């Protein structure tokens, strides 16, 4: 493992820079009056008669930008930074969501604006614009002018960040061997420049063996950081959550450190759910602008071991699909397609006894619950450094188990039901399990419930293939071959010992032995784009039902 610390201030970076021609900046900028009160900062910054920066409703509009600016080829060192000038002036707009930072440089000579610009499909690059600020003849006038610029900058940043905090202190964990490999290069070349441009203080560590992030998170000084950013597949977030969960102050740590994700692996489910993408640069921007979102976590007990799960628990075909294709990581997400076709033809069943603490039994009820939760979702509170500091219970370890462990007596009211032809038992805390694989359409980040899908293993190969294809069309949830429930806890006891079988927890292999799970509402913390998962929800969840029409 190696470590490095990075913090970007006003120094120049290697990002592409567009610099306008020097202009005369000889008088203070106007302030708008609110009618006798304190003057309000203007939305228009006039740097010269021909160059203005305007804060529109949805974007920063720049009029009169010099098109003769040198464009530096970021990756082509052979260009020596020499660009091809294009005469004339033009207009440019930058969405507020893409604005990363703005400031007057230390020498007070330039206004610099950093932003993320889409340069290819699904790909962003950190860029900046620099506008010279010529000093006025009078020092008093110049001071007033700079004050107006600073006020305009604050206005821009408020519009750009909204309720998201700026300059989040990040603990970055890179797994160089994640997925098909290349995570370290993705971090250095694609993601870090965006975080640098957003002026995020960062401490970066690289793992050298599986499970190392558990120890690192357990020993982390949580007061030094606001967010943790694993750069990997879904395995590294799993380790970070469990490391925080092993601390004496687990509840405080889990509620203070927002665990995020830069997708560098095969599945990248966490990024797909929180940011709606498995592209690293798009995920990076979503983290910069992310909103604090409480996240349900699940305690999974097996023997004397307690593990936290943030994503899913699987037994049967889904678990075999995840674990038995580990050697095919070089294929990326295509390993899952190949593995599914191989397993579907086997029509294997996994006899088990299952006890479920069901809260919503039927699909109509699940849809109604989803609709109520989404439509009643309130605005997220602003995430501030130090949030999560508490006393009493919040400083203690993990919450006690309400239903005990898999080795305890079956809880009162639970009933073990035999399932002779079980094909897949899949319990999810998030919707997407991989890009375009929306297994749990009604999953919510913090409703205090797990989404449970069960299918039989003896269905025909063609029906099985059709079932998987139904996820693309959004019909998987409504398929009669799928049992879908909202549950708060369950216990599974495999009836046949099979050394080739395993249980998958967040994609990690666990022994083929009895286990039990229960959910803890809002125990963890993450960042998302809008406080909800990016999955579209069950098909037609927002439509008025026949019952509602009759009642109306």
CSV table of N, CA and C in Angstrom, one decimal, residues 4-11 13-15 74 97-103 112 114-117 124-127 161 164-174 183-184 186-206 227-232 258-264 271 275 279-290 527:
chain,number,residue,atom,x,y,z
A,4,UNK,N,-0.6,9.0,-0.6
A,4,UNK,CA,-0.2,10.4,-1.0
A,4,UNK,C,-1.3,11.3,-0.6
A,5,UNK,N,-1.0,12.6,-0.4
A,5,UNK,CA,-2.0,13.6,0.0
A,5,UNK,C,-1.9,14.7,-1.1
A,6,UNK,N,-3.1,15.1,-1.5
A,6,UNK,CA,-3.2,16.2,-2.5
A,6,UNK,C,-4.2,17.2,-2.1
A,7,UNK,N,-3.8,18.5,-2.3
A,7,UNK,CA,-4.7,19.6,-2.0
A,7,UNK,C,-4.5,20.7,-3.0
A,8,UNK,N,-5.4,21.1,-3.8
A,8,UNK,CA,-5.2,22.0,-4.9
A,8,UNK,C,-5.7,23.4,-4.4
A,9,UNK,N,-4.8,24.4,-4.5
A,9,UNK,CA,-5.2,25.7,-4.2
A,9,UNK,C,-5.4,26.5,-5.5
A,10,UNK,N,-4.6,27.7,-5.6
A,10,UNK,CA,-4.7,28.5,-6.8
A,10,UNK,C,-3.7,28.2,-7.8
A,11,UNK,N,-2.9,27.2,-7.6
A,11,UNK,CA,-1.8,26.9,-8.6
A,11,UNK,C,-2.4,26.4,-9.9
A,13,UNK,N,-2.9,24.1,-13.1
A,13,UNK,CA,-2.9,22.6,-13.3
A,13,UNK,C,-2.7,22.4,-14.8
A,14,UNK,N,-2.7,21.0,-15.1
A,14,UNK,CA,-2.4,20.6,-16.5
A,14,UNK,C,-3.7,20.6,-17.3
A,15,UNK,N,-4.8,21.1,-16.7
A,15,UNK,CA,-6.1,21.1,-17.5
A,15,UNK,C,-6.1,22.1,-18.6
A,74,UNK,N,-4.3,18.2,-24.1
A,74,UNK,CA,-4.1,17.7,-22.8
A,74,UNK,C,-3.2,16.4,-22.8
A,97,UNK,N,-24.5,22.8,-13.1
A,97,UNK,CA,-24.1,21.5,-12.6
A,97,UNK,C,-22.6,21.2,-13.0
A,98,UNK,N,-22.1,21.7,-14.1
A,98,UNK,CA,-20.8,21.4,-14.6
A,98,UNK,C,-19.7,22.4,-14.0
A,99,UNK,N,-20.2,23.5,-13.4
A,99,UNK,CA,-19.2,24.4,-12.8
A,99,UNK,C,-18.6,23.8,-11.5
A,100,UNK,N,-17.3,23.8,-11.5
A,100,UNK,CA,-16.5,23.1,-10.4
A,100,UNK,C,-16.0,24.2,-9.4
A,101,UNK,N,-15.5,25.3,-9.9
A,101,UNK,CA,-14.9,26.3,-9.0
A,101,UNK,C,-14.8,27.6,-9.7
A,102,UNK,N,-14.7,28.7,-9.0
A,102,UNK,CA,-14.4,30.0,-9.5
A,102,UNK,C,-13.7,30.8,-8.5
A,103,UNK,N,-12.7,31.6,-8.9
A,103,UNK,CA,-11.9,32.4,-7.9
A,103,UNK,C,-11.1,33.5,-8.6
A,112,UNK,N,-10.7,33.1,-12.6
A,112,UNK,CA,-10.6,31.8,-13.2
A,112,UNK,C,-11.8,31.0,-12.9
A,114,UNK,N,-13.3,27.1,-13.3
A,114,UNK,CA,-13.1,25.7,-13.6
A,114,UNK,C,-14.4,25.0,-13.8
A,115,UNK,N,-14.4,24.1,-14.8
A,115,UNK,CA,-15.7,23.4,-15.1
A,115,UNK,C,-15.4,22.1,-15.8
A,116,UNK,N,-16.4,21.2,-15.8
A,116,UNK,CA,-16.3,19.9,-16.5
A,116,UNK,C,-17.0,20.0,-17.8
A,117,UNK,N,-16.3,19.7,-18.9
A,117,UNK,CA,-16.9,19.8,-20.2
A,117,UNK,C,-16.9,18.4,-20.9
A,124,UNK,N,-16.1,13.3,-19.5
A,124,UNK,CA,-15.9,14.7,-19.2
A,124,UNK,C,-14.5,15.0,-18.9
A,125,UNK,N,-14.1,16.2,-19.2
A,125,UNK,CA,-12.7,16.6,-18.9
A,125,UNK,C,-12.7,17.9,-18.1
A,126,UNK,N,-11.8,18.1,-17.2
A,126,UNK,CA,-11.7,19.4,-16.4
A,126,UNK,C,-11.1,20.4,-17.3
A,127,UNK,N,-11.8,21.6,-17.5
A,127,UNK,CA,-11.3,22.7,-18.2
A,127,UNK,C,-11.3,23.9,-17.4
A,161,UNK,N,-23.6,24.9,-6.7
A,161,UNK,CA,-23.6,23.8,-5.7
A,161,UNK,C,-24.9,23.6,-5.0
A,164,UNK,N,-25.4,21.1,-2.0
A,164,UNK,CA,-24.2,20.3,-1.9
A,164,UNK,C,-23.1,21.1,-1.3
A,165,UNK,N,-22.3,20.6,-0.4
A,165,UNK,CA,-21.2,21.3,0.2
A,165,UNK,C,-20.1,21.4,-0.8
A,166,UNK,N,-19.2,22.4,-0.7
A,166,UNK,CA,-18.1,22.6,-1.5
A,166,UNK,C,-16.8,22.0,-0.8
A,167,UNK,N,-15.9,21.6,-1.6
A,167,UNK,CA,-14.6,21.2,-1.2
A,167,UNK,C,-14.7,20.1,-0.1
A,168,UNK,N,-15.4,19.1,-0.4
A,168,UNK,CA,-15.5,17.9,0.5
A,168,UNK,C,-14.2,17.3,0.7
A,169,UNK,N,-13.9,17.0,2.0
A,169,UNK,CA,-12.6,16.4,2.3
A,169,UNK,C,-12.7,14.9,2.0
A,170,UNK,N,-11.9,14.4,1.1
A,170,UNK,CA,-12.1,13.1,0.5
A,170,UNK,C,-10.9,12.1,0.9
A,171,UNK,N,-11.3,10.9,1.4
A,171,UNK,CA,-10.4,9.8,1.6
A,171,UNK,C,-10.6,8.8,0.4
A,172,UNK,N,-9.7,8.8,-0.5
A,172,UNK,CA,-9.8,8.0,-1.7
A,172,UNK,C,-9.0,6.7,-1.6
A,173,UNK,N,-9.7,5.6,-1.9
A,173,UNK,CA,-9.1,4.3,-1.8
A,173,UNK,C,-9.2,3.6,-3.2
A,174,UNK,N,-8.0,3.4,-3.8
A,174,UNK,CA,-7.9,2.9,-5.1
A,174,UNK,C,-7.5,1.4,-5.1
A,183,UNK,N,-7.7,0.6,-12.8
A,183,UNK,CA,-8.3,1.5,-11.9
A,183,UNK,C,-7.4,2.7,-11.5
A,184,UNK,N,-6.1,2.4,-11.3
A,184,UNK,CA,-5.2,3.5,-11.0
A,184,UNK,C,-5.1,4.5,-12.1
A,186,UNK,N,-7.4,5.1,-14.4
A,186,UNK,CA,-8.7,5.8,-14.4
A,186,UNK,C,-8.7,6.9,-13.4
A,187,UNK,N,-8.2,6.6,-12.2
A,187,UNK,CA,-8.1,7.6,-11.1
A,187,UNK,C,-7.2,8.8,-11.5
A,188,UNK,N,-6.0,8.5,-12.0
A,188,UNK,CA,-5.1,9.6,-12.2
A,188,UNK,C,-5.4,10.4,-13.4
A,189,UNK,N,-5.9,9.7,-14.5
A,189,UNK,CA,-6.1,10.4,-15.8
A,189,UNK,C,-7.5,11.0,-15.9
A,190,UNK,N,-8.5,10.4,-15.3
A,190,UNK,CA,-9.9,10.8,-15.6
A,190,UNK,C,-10.5,11.5,-14.4
A,191,UNK,N,-10.3,11.0,-13.2
A,191,UNK,CA,-11.1,11.4,-12.0
A,191,UNK,C,-10.4,12.5,-11.2
A,192,UNK,N,-9.1,12.3,-10.9
A,192,UNK,CA,-8.4,13.2,-10.1
A,192,UNK,C,-8.4,14.6,-10.6
A,193,UNK,N,-8.3,14.8,-11.9
A,193,UNK,CA,-8.3,16.2,-12.5
A,193,UNK,C,-9.6,16.9,-12.1
A,194,UNK,N,-10.7,16.2,-12.1
A,194,UNK,CA,-12.0,16.8,-11.8
A,194,UNK,C,-12.1,17.2,-10.3
A,195,UNK,N,-11.6,16.3,-9.5
A,195,UNK,CA,-11.6,16.7,-8.0
A,195,UNK,C,-10.6,17.8,-7.7
A,196,UNK,N,-9.5,17.8,-8.4
A,196,UNK,CA,-8.5,18.9,-8.3
A,196,UNK,C,-9.2,20.2,-8.7
A,197,UNK,N,-9.9,20.2,-9.8
A,197,UNK,CA,-10.5,21.5,-10.3
A,197,UNK,C,-11.6,21.9,-9.3
A,198,UNK,N,-12.2,21.0,-8.6
A,198,UNK,CA,-13.2,21.4,-7.6
A,198,UNK,C,-12.6,21.8,-6.2
A,199,UNK,N,-11.3,21.8,-6.2
A,199,UNK,CA,-10.5,22.2,-5.0
A,199,UNK,C,-10.8,21.3,-3.8
A,200,UNK,N,-11.0,20.0,-4.1
A,200,UNK,CA,-11.3,19.0,-3.0
A,200,UNK,C,-10.0,18.5,-2.4
A,201,UNK,N,-9.8,18.7,-1.1
A,201,UNK,CA,-8.6,18.1,-0.4
A,201,UNK,C,-8.7,16.6,-0.4
A,202,UNK,N,-7.6,15.9,-0.7
A,202,UNK,CA,-7.7,14.5,-0.9
A,202,UNK,C,-6.5,13.8,-0.3
A,203,UNK,N,-6.8,12.7,0.4
A,203,UNK,CA,-5.8,11.7,0.8
A,203,UNK,C,-6.0,10.4,0.1
A,204,UNK,N,-5.0,10.0,-0.7
A,204,UNK,CA,-5.2,8.8,-1.6
A,204,UNK,C,-4.4,7.6,-1.1
A,205,UNK,N,-5.0,6.5,-0.9
A,205,UNK,CA,-4.3,5.2,-0.6
A,205,UNK,C,-4.6,4.2,-1.7
A,206,UNK,N,-3.7,3.3,-1.9
A,206,UNK,CA,-3.9,2.2,-2.8
A,206,UNK,C,-3.8,0.9,-2.1
A,227,UNK,N,-16.0,12.4,3.2
A,227,UNK,CA,-16.4,11.4,2.3
A,227,UNK,C,-15.3,10.3,2.1
A,228,UNK,N,-15.7,9.1,1.8
A,228,UNK,CA,-14.8,8.0,1.4
A,228,UNK,C,-15.1,7.7,-0.1
A,229,UNK,N,-14.1,7.6,-0.9
A,229,UNK,CA,-14.3,7.3,-2.3
A,229,UNK,C,-13.6,6.1,-2.8
A,230,UNK,N,-14.1,4.9,-2.7
A,230,UNK,CA,-13.5,3.7,-3.3
A,230,UNK,C,-13.5,3.8,-4.8
A,231,UNK,N,-12.3,3.6,-5.4
A,231,UNK,CA,-12.2,3.5,-6.9
A,231,UNK,C,-12.0,2.0,-7.2
A,232,UNK,N,-13.1,1.4,-7.6
A,232,UNK,CA,-13.1,-0.1,-7.8
A,232,UNK,C,-14.4,-0.6,-8.3
A,258,UNK,N,-19.6,9.8,4.3
A,258,UNK,CA,-20.5,9.4,3.2
A,258,UNK,C,-19.6,8.6,2.2
A,259,UNK,N,-20.0,7.3,2.1
A,259,UNK,CA,-19.3,6.4,1.3
A,259,UNK,C,-19.8,6.5,-0.2
A,260,UNK,N,-18.9,6.8,-1.1
A,260,UNK,CA,-19.3,7.1,-2.5
A,260,UNK,C,-18.6,6.0,-3.3
A,261,UNK,N,-18.6,6.2,-4.7
A,261,UNK,CA,-18.0,5.1,-5.5
A,261,UNK,C,-17.6,5.7,-6.9
A,262,UNK,N,-16.4,5.4,-7.3
A,262,UNK,CA,-15.9,5.7,-8.6
A,262,UNK,C,-15.9,4.3,-9.3
A,263,UNK,N,-16.7,4.1,-10.4
A,263,UNK,CA,-16.8,2.7,-11.0
A,263,UNK,C,-15.5,2.4,-11.8
A,264,UNK,N,-14.9,1.3,-11.3
A,264,UNK,CA,-13.7,0.8,-12.1
A,264,UNK,C,-13.7,-0.7,-12.2
A,271,UNK,N,-22.5,2.9,-8.2
A,271,UNK,CA,-22.4,4.1,-9.0
A,271,UNK,C,-23.7,4.2,-9.9
A,275,UNK,N,-25.6,7.6,-9.1
A,275,UNK,CA,-25.3,8.6,-10.1
A,275,UNK,C,-25.9,8.3,-11.5
A,279,UNK,N,-19.8,5.4,-15.8
A,279,UNK,CA,-18.7,6.1,-16.4
A,279,UNK,C,-17.9,6.9,-15.3
A,280,UNK,N,-16.6,6.7,-15.2
A,280,UNK,CA,-15.9,7.3,-14.1
A,280,UNK,C,-16.0,8.8,-14.0
A,281,UNK,N,-15.9,9.5,-15.1
A,281,UNK,CA,-15.9,11.0,-15.0
A,281,UNK,C,-17.3,11.5,-14.7
A,282,UNK,N,-18.3,10.9,-15.2
A,282,UNK,CA,-19.7,11.3,-14.8
A,282,UNK,C,-19.9,11.1,-13.3
A,283,UNK,N,-19.4,9.9,-12.8
A,283,UNK,CA,-19.6,9.7,-11.4
A,283,UNK,C,-18.8,10.7,-10.6
A,284,UNK,N,-17.6,11.1,-11.0
A,284,UNK,CA,-16.8,12.0,-10.3
A,284,UNK,C,-17.5,13.4,-10.1
A,285,UNK,N,-18.2,13.8,-11.2
A,285,UNK,CA,-18.9,15.1,-11.1
A,285,UNK,C,-20.1,14.9,-10.2
A,286,UNK,N,-20.8,13.8,-10.3
A,286,UNK,CA,-21.9,13.6,-9.4
A,286,UNK,C,-21.5,13.6,-7.9
A,287,UNK,N,-20.3,13.1,-7.6
A,287,UNK,CA,-19.8,13.2,-6.2
A,287,UNK,C,-19.5,14.6,-5.8
A,288,UNK,N,-18.9,15.4,-6.7
A,288,UNK,CA,-18.6,16.8,-6.4
A,288,UNK,C,-19.9,17.5,-6.1
A,289,UNK,N,-21.0,17.2,-6.8
A,289,UNK,CA,-22.2,17.9,-6.6
A,289,UNK,C,-23.2,17.1,-5.8
A,290,UNK,N,-22.8,16.0,-5.1
A,290,UNK,CA,-23.7,15.0,-4.5
A,290,UNK,C,-24.4,15.6,-3.3
A,527,UNK,N,-23.7,9.8,-0.9
A,527,UNK,CA,-24.0,10.9,-1.7
A,527,UNK,C,-24.7,10.5,-3.0
